[in-house]
PDB file of C-alpha atoms in Angstrom:
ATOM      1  CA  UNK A  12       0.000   0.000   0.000  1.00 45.00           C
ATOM      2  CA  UNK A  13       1.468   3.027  -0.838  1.00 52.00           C
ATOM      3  CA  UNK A  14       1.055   6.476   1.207  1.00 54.00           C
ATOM      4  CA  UNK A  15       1.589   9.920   0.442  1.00 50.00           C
ATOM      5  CA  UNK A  16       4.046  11.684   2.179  1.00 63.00           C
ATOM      6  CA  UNK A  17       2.646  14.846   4.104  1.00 66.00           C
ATOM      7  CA  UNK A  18       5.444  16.860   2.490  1.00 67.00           C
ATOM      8  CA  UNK A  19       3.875  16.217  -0.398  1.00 60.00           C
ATOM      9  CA  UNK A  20      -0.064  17.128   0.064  1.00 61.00           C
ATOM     10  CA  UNK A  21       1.614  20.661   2.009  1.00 62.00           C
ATOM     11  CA  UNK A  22       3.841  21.474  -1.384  1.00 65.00           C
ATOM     12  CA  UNK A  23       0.533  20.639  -3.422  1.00 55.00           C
ATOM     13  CA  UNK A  24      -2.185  22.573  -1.184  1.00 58.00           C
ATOM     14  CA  UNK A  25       0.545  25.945  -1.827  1.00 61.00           C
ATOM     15  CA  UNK A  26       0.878  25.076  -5.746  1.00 61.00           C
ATOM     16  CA  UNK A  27      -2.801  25.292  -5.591  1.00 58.00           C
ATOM     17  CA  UNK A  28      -2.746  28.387  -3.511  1.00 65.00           C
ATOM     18  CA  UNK A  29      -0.589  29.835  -5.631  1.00 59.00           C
ATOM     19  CA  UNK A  30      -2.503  28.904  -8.747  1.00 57.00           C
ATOM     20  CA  UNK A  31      -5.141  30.704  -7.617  1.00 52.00           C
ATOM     21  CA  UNK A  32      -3.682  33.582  -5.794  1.00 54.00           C
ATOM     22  CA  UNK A  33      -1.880  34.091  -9.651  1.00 55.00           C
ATOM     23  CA  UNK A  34      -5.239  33.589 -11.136  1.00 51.00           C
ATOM     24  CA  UNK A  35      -6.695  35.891  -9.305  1.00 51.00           C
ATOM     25  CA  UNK A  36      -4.070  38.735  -9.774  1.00 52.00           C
ATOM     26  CA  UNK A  37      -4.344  38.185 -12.986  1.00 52.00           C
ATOM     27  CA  UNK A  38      -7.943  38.822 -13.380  1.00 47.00           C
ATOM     28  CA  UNK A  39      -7.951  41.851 -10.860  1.00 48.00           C
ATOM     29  CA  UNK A  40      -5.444  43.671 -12.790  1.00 47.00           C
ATOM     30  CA  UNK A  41      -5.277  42.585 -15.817  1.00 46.00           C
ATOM     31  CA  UNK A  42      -8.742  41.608 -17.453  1.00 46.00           C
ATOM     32  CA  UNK A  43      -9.987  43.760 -19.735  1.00 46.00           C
ATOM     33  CA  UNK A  44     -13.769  44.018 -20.681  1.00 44.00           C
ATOM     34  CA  UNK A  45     -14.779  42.386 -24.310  1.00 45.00           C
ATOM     35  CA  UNK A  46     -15.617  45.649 -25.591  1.00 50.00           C
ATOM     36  CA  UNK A  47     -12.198  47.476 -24.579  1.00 59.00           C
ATOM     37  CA  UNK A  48     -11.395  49.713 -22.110  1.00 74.00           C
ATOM     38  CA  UNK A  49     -14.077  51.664 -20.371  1.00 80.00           C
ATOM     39  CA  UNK A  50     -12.195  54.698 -19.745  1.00 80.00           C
ATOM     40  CA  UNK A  51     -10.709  54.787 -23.119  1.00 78.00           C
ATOM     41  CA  UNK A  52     -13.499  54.502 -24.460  1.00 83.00           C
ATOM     42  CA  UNK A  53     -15.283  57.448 -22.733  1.00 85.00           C
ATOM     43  CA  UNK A  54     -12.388  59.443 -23.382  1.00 86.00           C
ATOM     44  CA  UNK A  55     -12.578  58.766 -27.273  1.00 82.00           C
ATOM     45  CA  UNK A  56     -16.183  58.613 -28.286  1.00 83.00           C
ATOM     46  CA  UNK A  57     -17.573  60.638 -25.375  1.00 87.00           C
ATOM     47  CA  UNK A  58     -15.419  63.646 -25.018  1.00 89.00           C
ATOM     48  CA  UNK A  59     -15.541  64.828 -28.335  1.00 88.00           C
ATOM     49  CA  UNK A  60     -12.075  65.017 -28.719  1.00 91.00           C
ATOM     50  CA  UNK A  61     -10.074  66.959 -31.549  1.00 91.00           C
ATOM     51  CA  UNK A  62      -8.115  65.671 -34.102  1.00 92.00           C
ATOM     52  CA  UNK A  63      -5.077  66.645 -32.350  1.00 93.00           C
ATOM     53  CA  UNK A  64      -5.998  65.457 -29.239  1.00 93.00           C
ATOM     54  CA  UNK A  65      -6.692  62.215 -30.600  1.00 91.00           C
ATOM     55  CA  UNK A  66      -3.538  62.286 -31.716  1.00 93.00           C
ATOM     56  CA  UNK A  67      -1.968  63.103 -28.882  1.00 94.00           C
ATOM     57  CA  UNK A  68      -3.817  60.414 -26.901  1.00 92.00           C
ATOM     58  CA  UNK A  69      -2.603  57.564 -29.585  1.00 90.00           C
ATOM     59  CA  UNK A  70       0.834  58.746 -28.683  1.00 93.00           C
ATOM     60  CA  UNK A  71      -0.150  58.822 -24.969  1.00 92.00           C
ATOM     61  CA  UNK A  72      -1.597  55.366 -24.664  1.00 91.00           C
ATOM     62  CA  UNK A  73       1.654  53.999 -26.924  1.00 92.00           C
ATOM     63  CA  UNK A  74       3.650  54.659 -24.501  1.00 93.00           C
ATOM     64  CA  UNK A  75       1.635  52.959 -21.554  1.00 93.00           C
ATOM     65  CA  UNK A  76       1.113  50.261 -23.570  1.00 92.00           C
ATOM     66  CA  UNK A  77       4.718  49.711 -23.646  1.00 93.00           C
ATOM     67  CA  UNK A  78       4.891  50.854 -19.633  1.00 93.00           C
ATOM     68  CA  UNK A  79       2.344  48.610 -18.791  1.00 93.00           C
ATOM     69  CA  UNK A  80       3.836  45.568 -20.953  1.00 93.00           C
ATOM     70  CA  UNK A  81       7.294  45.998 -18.419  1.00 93.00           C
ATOM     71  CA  UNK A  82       5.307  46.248 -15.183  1.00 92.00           C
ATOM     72  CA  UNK A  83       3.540  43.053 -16.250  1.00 93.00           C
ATOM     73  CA  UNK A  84       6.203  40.921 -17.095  1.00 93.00           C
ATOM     74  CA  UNK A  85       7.523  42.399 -13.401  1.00 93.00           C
ATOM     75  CA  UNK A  86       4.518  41.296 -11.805  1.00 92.00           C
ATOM     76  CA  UNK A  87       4.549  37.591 -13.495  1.00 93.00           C
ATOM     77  CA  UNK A  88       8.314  37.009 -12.524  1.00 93.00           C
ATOM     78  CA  UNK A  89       7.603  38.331  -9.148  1.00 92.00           C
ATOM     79  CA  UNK A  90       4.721  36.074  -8.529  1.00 91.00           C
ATOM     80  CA  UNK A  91       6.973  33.202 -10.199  1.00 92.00           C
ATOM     81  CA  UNK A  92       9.589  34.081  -7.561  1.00 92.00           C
ATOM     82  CA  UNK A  93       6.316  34.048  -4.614  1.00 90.00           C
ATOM     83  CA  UNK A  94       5.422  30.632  -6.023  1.00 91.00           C
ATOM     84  CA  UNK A  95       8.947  29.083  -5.795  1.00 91.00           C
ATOM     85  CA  UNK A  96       9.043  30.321  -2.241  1.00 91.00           C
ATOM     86  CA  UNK A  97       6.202  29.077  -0.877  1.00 89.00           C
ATOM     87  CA  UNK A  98       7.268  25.515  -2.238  1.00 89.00           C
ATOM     88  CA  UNK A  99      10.872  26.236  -0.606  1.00 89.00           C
ATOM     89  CA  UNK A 100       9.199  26.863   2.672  1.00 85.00           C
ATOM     90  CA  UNK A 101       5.886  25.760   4.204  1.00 83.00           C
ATOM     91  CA  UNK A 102       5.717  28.451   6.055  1.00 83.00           C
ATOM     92  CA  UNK A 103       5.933  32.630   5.855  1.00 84.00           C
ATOM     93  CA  UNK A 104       9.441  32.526   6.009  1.00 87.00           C
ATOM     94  CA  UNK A 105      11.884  35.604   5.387  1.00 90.00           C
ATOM     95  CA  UNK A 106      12.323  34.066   1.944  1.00 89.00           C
ATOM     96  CA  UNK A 107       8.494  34.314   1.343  1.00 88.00           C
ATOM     97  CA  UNK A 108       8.058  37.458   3.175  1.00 89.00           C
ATOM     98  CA  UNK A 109      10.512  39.225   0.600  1.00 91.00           C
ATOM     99  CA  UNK A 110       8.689  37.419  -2.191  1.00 90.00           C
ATOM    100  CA  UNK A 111       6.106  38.566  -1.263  1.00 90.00           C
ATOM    101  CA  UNK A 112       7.294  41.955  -0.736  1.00 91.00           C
ATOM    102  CA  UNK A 113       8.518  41.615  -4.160  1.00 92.00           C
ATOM    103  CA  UNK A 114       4.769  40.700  -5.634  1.00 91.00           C
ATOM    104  CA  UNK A 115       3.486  43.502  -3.905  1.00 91.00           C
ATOM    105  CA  UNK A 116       5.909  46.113  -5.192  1.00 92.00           C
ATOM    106  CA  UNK A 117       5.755  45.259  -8.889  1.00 92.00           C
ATOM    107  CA  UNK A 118       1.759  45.090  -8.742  1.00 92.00           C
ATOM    108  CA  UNK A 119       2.159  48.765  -6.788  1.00 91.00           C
ATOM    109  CA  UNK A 120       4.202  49.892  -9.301  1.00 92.00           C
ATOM    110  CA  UNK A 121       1.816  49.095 -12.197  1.00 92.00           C
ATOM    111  CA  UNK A 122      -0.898  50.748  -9.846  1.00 91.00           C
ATOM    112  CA  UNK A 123       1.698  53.749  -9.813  1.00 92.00           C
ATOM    113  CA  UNK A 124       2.381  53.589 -13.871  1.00 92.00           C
ATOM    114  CA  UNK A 125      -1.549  53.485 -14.533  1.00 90.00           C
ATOM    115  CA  UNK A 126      -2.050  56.442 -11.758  1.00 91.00           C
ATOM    116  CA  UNK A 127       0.233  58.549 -14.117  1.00 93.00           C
ATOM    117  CA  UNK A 128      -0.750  57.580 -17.477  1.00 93.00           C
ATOM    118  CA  UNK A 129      -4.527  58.849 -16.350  1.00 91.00           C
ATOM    119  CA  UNK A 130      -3.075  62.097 -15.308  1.00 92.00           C
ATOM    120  CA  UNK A 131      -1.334  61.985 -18.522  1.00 93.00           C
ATOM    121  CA  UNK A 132      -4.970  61.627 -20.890  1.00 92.00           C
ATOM    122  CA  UNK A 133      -5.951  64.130 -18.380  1.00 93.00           C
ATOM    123  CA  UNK A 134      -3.547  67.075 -19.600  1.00 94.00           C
ATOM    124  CA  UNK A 135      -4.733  67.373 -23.156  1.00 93.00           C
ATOM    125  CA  UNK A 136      -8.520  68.041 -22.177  1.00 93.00           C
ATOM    126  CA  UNK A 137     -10.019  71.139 -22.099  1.00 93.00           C
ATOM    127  CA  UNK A 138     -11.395  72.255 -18.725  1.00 94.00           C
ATOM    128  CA  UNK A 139     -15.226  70.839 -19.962  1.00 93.00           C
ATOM    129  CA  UNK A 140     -13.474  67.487 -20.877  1.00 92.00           C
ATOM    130  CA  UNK A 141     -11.361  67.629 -17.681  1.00 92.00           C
ATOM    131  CA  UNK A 142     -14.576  68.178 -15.326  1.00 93.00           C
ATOM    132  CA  UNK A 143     -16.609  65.037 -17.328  1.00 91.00           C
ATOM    133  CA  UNK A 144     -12.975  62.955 -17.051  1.00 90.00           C
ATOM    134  CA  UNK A 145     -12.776  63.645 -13.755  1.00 91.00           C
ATOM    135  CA  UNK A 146     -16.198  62.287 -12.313  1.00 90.00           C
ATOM    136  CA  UNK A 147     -15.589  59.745 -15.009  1.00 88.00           C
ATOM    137  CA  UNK A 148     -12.687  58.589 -12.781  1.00 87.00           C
ATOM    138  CA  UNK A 149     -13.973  59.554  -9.312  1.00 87.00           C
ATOM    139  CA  UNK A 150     -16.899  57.091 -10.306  1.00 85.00           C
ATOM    140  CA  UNK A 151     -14.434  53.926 -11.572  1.00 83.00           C
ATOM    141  CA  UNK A 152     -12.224  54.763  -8.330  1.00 82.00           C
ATOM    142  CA  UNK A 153     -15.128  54.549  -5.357  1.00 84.00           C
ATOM    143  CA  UNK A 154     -17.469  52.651  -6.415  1.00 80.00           C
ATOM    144  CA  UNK A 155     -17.609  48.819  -4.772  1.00 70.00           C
ATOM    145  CA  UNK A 156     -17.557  46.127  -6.946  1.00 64.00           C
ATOM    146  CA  UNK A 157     -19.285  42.910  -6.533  1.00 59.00           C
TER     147      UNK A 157
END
């Protein structure tokens, strides 16, 4: 009869954990709504933008795309790094605290990289734009989500 070691059910209960802790990272921050992005989308159809803003804002959102491409790929090899811990050590180590620490600091700097790419759309509106922008993103930013 064979049995299963306990070391083994403990490093397969925090693969799972991790599995889903990725998972669900990934969906937070990263899942994007079928029909694009909501703010973008305001921002391009609803604001009545110029030509020259819209130009400007293809430029804008270039560069974030690239910005936000980098902070990913941080945040994937960070939680790669979180995942190898927590199979290194069944417990919250030092080595899975600074993973950890680590996750948390490339997801805040995406956070910090999206914070400054909004203020960045924001600068090429005119002060009617800005106002509608504005309680366009005090909305997204307080209201609770299911």
């Amino acid at each position: 009869m064979h049995f299963v070691s306990r070391g083994l059910i403990v490093t397969l209960m925090l693969a799972m954990i991790a599995a889903c802790l990725g998972s669900w990272i990934g969906m937070a921050c990263w899942s994007r709504p079928k029909d694009g992005d909501p703010l973008h989308e305001f921002v391009h159809h609803e604001l009545k933008l110029s030509e020259a803003q819209d130009r400007q804002l293809d430029a804008i959102e270039a560069r974030f795309a690239l910005r936000r491409a980098a902070r990913e790929a941080d945040i994937r090899s960070a939680n790669a790094g979180l995942a190898g811990a927590m199979q290194g050590h069944h417990a919250y180590s030092p080595e899975v605290a600074a993973a950890a620490e680590r996750s948390k600091q490339a997801m805040g700097e995406l956070q910090i990289e999206t914070i400054r790419h909004v203020l960045d759309m924001r600068s090429l509106l005119s002060p009617d734009q800005a106002a509608k922008f504005d309680a366009r993103i005090a909305k997204a930013l307080t209201e609770q989500t299911p």
